[in-house]
Short mmCIF file of C-alpha atoms and ligand atoms in Angstrom, two decimals:
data_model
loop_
_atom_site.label_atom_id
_atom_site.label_comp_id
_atom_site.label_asym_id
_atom_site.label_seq_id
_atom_site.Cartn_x
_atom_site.Cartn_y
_atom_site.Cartn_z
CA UNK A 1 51.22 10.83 -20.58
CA UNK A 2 50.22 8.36 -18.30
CA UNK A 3 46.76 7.22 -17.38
CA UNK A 4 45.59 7.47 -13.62
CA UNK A 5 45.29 5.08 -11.64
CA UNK A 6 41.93 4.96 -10.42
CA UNK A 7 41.91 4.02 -6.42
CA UNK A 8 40.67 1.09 -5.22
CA UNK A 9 37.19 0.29 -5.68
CA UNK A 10 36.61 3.04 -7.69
CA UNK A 11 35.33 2.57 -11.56
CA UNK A 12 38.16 2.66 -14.19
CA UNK A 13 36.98 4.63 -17.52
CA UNK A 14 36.81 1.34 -18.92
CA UNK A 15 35.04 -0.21 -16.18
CA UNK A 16 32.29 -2.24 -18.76
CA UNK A 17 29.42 -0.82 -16.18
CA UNK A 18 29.90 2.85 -17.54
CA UNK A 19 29.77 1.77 -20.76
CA UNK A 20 27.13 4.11 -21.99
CA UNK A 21 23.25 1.74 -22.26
CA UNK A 22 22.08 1.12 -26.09
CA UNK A 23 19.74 3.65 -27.31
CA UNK A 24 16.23 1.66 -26.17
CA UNK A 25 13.74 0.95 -28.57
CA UNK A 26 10.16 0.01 -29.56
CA UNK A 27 8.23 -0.96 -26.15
CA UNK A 28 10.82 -0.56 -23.87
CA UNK A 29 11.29 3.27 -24.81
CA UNK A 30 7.73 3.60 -24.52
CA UNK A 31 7.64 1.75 -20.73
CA UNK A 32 10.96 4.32 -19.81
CA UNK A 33 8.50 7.11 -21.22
CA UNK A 34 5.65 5.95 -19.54
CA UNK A 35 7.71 5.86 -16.08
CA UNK A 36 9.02 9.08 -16.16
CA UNK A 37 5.82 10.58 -16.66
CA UNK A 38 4.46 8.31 -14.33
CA UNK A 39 6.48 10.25 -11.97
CA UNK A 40 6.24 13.84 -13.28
CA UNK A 41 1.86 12.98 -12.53
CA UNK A 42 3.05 11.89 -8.89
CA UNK A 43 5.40 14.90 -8.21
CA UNK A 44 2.42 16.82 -9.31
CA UNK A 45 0.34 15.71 -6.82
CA UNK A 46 2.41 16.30 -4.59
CA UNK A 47 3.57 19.89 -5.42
CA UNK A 48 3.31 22.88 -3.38
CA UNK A 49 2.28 25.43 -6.41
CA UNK A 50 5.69 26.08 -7.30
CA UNK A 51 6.78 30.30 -8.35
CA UNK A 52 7.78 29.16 -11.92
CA UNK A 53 4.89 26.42 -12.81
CA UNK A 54 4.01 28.48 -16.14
CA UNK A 55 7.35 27.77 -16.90
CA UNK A 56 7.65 24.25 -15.88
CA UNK A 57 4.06 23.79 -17.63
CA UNK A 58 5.76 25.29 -20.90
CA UNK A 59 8.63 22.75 -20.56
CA UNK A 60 6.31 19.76 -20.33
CA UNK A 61 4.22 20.92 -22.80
CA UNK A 62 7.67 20.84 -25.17
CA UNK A 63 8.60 18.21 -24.14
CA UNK A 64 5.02 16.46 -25.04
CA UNK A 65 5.35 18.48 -28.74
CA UNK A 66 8.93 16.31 -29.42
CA UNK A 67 7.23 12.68 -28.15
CA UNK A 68 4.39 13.79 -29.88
CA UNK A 69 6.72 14.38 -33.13
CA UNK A 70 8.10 11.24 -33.38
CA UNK A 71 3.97 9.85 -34.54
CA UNK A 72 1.23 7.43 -33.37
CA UNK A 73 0.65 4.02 -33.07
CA UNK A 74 -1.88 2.78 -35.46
CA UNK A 75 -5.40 2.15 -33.69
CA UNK A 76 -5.68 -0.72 -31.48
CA UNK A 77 -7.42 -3.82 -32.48
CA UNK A 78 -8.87 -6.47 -30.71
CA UNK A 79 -6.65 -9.04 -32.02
CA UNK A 80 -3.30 -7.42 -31.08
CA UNK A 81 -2.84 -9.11 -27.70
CA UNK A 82 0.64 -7.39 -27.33
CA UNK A 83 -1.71 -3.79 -27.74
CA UNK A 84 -4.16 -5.02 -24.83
CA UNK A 85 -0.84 -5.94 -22.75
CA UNK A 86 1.16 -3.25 -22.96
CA UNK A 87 -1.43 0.13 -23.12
CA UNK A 88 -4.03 -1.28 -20.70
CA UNK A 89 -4.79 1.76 -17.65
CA UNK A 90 -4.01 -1.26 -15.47
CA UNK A 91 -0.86 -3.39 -16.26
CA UNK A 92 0.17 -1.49 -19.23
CA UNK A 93 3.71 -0.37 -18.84
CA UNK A 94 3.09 1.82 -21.84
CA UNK A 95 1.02 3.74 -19.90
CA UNK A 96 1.44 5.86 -17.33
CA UNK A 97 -2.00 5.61 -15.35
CA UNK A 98 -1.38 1.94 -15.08
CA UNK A 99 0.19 2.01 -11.30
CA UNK A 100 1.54 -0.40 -13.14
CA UNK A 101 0.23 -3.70 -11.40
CA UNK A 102 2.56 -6.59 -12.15
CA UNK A 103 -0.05 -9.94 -12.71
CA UNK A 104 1.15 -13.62 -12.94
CA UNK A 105 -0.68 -17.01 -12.61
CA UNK A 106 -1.06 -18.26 -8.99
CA UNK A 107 -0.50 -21.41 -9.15
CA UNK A 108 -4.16 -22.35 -9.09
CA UNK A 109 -5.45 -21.69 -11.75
CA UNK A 110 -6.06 -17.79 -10.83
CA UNK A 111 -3.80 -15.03 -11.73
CA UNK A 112 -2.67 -13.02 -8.50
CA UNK A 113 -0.80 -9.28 -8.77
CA UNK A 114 0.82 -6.46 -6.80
CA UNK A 115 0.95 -2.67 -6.98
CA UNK A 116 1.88 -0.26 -4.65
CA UNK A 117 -0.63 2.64 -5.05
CA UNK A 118 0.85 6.34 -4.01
CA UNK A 119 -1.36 10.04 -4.44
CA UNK A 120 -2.66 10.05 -7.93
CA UNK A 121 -4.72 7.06 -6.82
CA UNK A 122 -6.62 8.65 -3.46
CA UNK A 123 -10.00 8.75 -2.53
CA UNK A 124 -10.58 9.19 0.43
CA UNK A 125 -7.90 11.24 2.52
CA UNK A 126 -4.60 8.66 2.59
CA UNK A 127 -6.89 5.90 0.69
CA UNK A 128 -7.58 4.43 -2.53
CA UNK A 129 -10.24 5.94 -4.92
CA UNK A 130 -13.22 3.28 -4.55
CA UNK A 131 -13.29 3.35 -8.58
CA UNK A 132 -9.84 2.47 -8.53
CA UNK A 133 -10.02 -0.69 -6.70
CA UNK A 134 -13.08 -1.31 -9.61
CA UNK A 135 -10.86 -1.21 -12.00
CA UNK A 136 -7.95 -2.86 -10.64
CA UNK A 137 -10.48 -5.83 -10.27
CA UNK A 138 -12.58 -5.62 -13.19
CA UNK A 139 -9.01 -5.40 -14.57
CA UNK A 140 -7.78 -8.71 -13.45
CA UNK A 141 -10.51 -10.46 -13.30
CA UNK A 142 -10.44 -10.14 -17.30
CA UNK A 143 -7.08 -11.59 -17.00
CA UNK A 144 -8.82 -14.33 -15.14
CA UNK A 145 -10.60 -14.88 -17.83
CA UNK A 146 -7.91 -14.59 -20.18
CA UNK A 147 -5.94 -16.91 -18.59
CA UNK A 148 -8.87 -19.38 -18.41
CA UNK A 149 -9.12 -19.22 -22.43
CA UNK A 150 -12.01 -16.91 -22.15
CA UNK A 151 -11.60 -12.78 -24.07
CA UNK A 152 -14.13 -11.44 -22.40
CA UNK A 153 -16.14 -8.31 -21.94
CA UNK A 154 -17.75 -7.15 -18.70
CA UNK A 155 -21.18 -7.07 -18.20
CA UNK A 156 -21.43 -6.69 -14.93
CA UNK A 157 -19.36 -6.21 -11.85
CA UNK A 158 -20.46 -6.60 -7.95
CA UNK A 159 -17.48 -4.50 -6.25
CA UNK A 160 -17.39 -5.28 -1.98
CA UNK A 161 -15.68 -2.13 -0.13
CA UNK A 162 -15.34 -4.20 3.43
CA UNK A 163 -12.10 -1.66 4.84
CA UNK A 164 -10.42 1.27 3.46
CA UNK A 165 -7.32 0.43 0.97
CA UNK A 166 -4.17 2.45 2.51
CA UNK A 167 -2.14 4.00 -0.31
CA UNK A 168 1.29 3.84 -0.08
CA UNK A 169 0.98 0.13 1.06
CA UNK A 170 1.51 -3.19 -1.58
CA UNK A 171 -1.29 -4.50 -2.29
CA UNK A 172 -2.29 -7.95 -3.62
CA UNK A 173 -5.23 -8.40 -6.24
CA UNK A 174 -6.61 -11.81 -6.87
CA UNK A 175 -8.72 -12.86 -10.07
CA UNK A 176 -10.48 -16.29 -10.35
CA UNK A 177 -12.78 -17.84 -13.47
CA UNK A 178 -15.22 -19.65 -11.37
CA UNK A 179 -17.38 -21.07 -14.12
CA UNK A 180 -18.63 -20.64 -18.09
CA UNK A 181 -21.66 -21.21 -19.56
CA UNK A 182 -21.94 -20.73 -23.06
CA UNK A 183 -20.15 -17.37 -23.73
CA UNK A 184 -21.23 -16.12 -19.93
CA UNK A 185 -18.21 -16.56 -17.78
CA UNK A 186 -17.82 -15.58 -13.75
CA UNK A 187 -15.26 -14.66 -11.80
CA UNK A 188 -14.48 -13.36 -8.36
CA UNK A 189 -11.52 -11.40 -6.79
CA UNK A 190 -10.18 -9.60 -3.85
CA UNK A 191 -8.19 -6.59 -3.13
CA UNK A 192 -5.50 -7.56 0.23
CA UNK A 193 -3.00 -6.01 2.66
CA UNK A 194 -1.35 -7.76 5.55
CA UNK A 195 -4.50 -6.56 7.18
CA UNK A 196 -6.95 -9.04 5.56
CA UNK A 197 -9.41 -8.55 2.23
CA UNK A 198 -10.30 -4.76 1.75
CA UNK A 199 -12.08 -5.21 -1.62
CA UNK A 200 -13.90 -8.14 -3.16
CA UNK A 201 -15.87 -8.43 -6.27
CA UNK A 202 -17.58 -11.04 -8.42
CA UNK A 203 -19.08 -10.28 -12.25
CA UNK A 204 -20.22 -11.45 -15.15
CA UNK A 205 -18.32 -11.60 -18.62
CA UNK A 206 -19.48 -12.43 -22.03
CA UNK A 207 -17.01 -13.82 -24.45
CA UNK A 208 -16.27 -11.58 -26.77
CA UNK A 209 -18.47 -12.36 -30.34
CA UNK A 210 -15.96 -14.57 -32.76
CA UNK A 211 -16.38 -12.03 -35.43
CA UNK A 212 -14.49 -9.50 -32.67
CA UNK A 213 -12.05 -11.80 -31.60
C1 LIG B 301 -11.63 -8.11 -24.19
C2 LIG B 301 -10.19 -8.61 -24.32
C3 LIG B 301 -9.68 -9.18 -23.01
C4 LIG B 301 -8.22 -9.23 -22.89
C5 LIG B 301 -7.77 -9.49 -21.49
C6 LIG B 301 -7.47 -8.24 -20.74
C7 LIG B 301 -8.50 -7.96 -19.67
C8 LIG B 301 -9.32 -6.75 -19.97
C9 LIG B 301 -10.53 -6.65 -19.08
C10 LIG B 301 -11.31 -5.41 -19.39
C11 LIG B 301 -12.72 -5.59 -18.98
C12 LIG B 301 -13.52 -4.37 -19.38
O1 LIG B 301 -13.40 -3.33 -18.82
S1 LIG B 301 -14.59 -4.53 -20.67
C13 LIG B 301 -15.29 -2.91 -20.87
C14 LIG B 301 -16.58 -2.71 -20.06
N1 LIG B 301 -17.62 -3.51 -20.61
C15 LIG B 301 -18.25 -3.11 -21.75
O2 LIG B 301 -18.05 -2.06 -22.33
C16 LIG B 301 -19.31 -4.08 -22.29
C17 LIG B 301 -20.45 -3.34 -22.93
N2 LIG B 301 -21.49 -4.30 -23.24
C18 LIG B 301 -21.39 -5.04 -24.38
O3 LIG B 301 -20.50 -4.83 -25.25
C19 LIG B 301 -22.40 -6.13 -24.56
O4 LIG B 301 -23.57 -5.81 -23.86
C20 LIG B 301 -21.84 -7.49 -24.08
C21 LIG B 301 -20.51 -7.83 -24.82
C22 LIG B 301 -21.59 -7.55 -22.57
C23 LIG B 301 -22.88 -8.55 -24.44
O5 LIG B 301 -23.32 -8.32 -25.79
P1 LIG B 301 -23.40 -9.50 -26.84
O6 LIG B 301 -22.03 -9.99 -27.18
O7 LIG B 301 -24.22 -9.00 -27.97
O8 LIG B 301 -24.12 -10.66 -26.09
P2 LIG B 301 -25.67 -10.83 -25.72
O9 LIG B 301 -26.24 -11.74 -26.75
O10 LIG B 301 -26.35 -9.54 -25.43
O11 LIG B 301 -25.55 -11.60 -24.32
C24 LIG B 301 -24.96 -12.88 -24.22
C25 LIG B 301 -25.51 -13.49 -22.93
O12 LIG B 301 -25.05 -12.67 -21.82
C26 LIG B 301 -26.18 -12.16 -21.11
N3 LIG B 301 -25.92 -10.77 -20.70
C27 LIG B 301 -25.37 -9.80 -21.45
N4 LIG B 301 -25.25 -8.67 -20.75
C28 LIG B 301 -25.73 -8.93 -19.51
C29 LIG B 301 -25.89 -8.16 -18.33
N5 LIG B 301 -25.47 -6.87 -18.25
N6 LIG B 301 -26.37 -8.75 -17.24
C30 LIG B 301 -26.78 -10.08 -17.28
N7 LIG B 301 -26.66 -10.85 -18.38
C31 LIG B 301 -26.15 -10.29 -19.48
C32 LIG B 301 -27.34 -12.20 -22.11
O13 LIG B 301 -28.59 -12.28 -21.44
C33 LIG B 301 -27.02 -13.49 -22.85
O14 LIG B 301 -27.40 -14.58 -22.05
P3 LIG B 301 -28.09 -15.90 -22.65
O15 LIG B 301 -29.31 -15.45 -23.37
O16 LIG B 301 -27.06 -16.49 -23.61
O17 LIG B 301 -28.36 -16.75 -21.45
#
């Protein structure tokens, strides 16, 4: 019997792109995880109460039971950098609060990163949760600090609300170490749209004690 011949521009059976993607693994089955249920929170918030939600309910509650089944990570410690990267509420993409913000240096010596934050993140009606915009800073500000050469815990933090943050609109969030002294460090950073600086914030970090670290 003869194959058939698929039509032009359409994928043979042995096209390489349908060959079927390797079984992921170790963090990057976690970050998959994490964005599916990522979605499943924002769908949520979204919903209209829908007839059969006991139903659905039961089905993410199974499906919750298998992940569960397959056991935990061991507790986090403070020297497991890869553990602060990947399951922070902020940039983690093992976890699904994290929006997740995507952070890189700046170029000057700051670190500079985008999100793009949708319903599980309002405040105010079609606006960002004031608390959220805290931690997105006190967030990356740490990374700041990080990035400076300085693991640091916050002491304090001054958070600026100058304009409402829209949801559904990219954001940029700055984080600069502006000086050290000792094992106090400070550093500043801003929340920004296209329309100008909704959020700044300055605060004080203290280098985490060596025995910590
Ligand atoms: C982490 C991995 C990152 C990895 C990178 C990833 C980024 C993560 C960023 C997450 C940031 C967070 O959310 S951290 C979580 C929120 N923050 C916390 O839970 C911190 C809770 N507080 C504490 O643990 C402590 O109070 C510390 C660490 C802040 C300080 O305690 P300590 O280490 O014993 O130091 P201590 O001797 O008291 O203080 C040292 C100096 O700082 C001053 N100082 C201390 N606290 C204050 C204060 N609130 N306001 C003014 N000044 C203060 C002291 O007067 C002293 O000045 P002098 O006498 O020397 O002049």
């Amino acid at each position: 019997m003869t194959e058939p011949v698929p039509a032009e521009g359409e994928a043979s059976p042995a096209d390489p792109h349908l060959a079927p993607e390797p079984a992921p693994t170790g963090a990057e089955g976690i970050a998959q995880l994490a964005a599916a249920a990522r979605r499943v929170v924002d769908t949520v918030v979204h919903a209209d109460p829908p007839a059969d939600a006991a139903l659905l309910a039961a089905k993410l509650h199974a499906i919750a039971d298998e992940i569960a089944g397959s056991g935990r990570i061991s507790p986090p410690r403070w020297d497991n950098p890869e553990h602060n990267r990947d399951h922070n509420p902020v940039t983690g993409a093992a976890n699904p609060l994290a929006p997740p913000l995507t952070v890189s240096a700046d170029g000057t010596g700051g670190v500079v990163g985008t999100a793009t934050l949708g319903f599980p993140y309002q405040g105010p009606p079609g606006h960002v949760h004031g608390g959220i915009s805290a931690l997105l800073l006190d967030h990356v500000l740490g990374i700041a600090n990080a990035a400076a050469g300085h693991r640091a815990m916050t002491a304090w933090l001054r958070v600026s609300y100058h304009r409402p943050l829209p949801l559904l609109t990219e954001c940029t969030v700055r984080g600069k170490r502006v000086s050290s002294e000792g094992r106090k460090i400070r550093a500043t950073g801003t929340i920004s749209t296209g329309h100008g600086t909704h959020v700044s914030a300055e605060g004080l970090f203290v280098a985490v004690r060596p025995d910590l670290a």
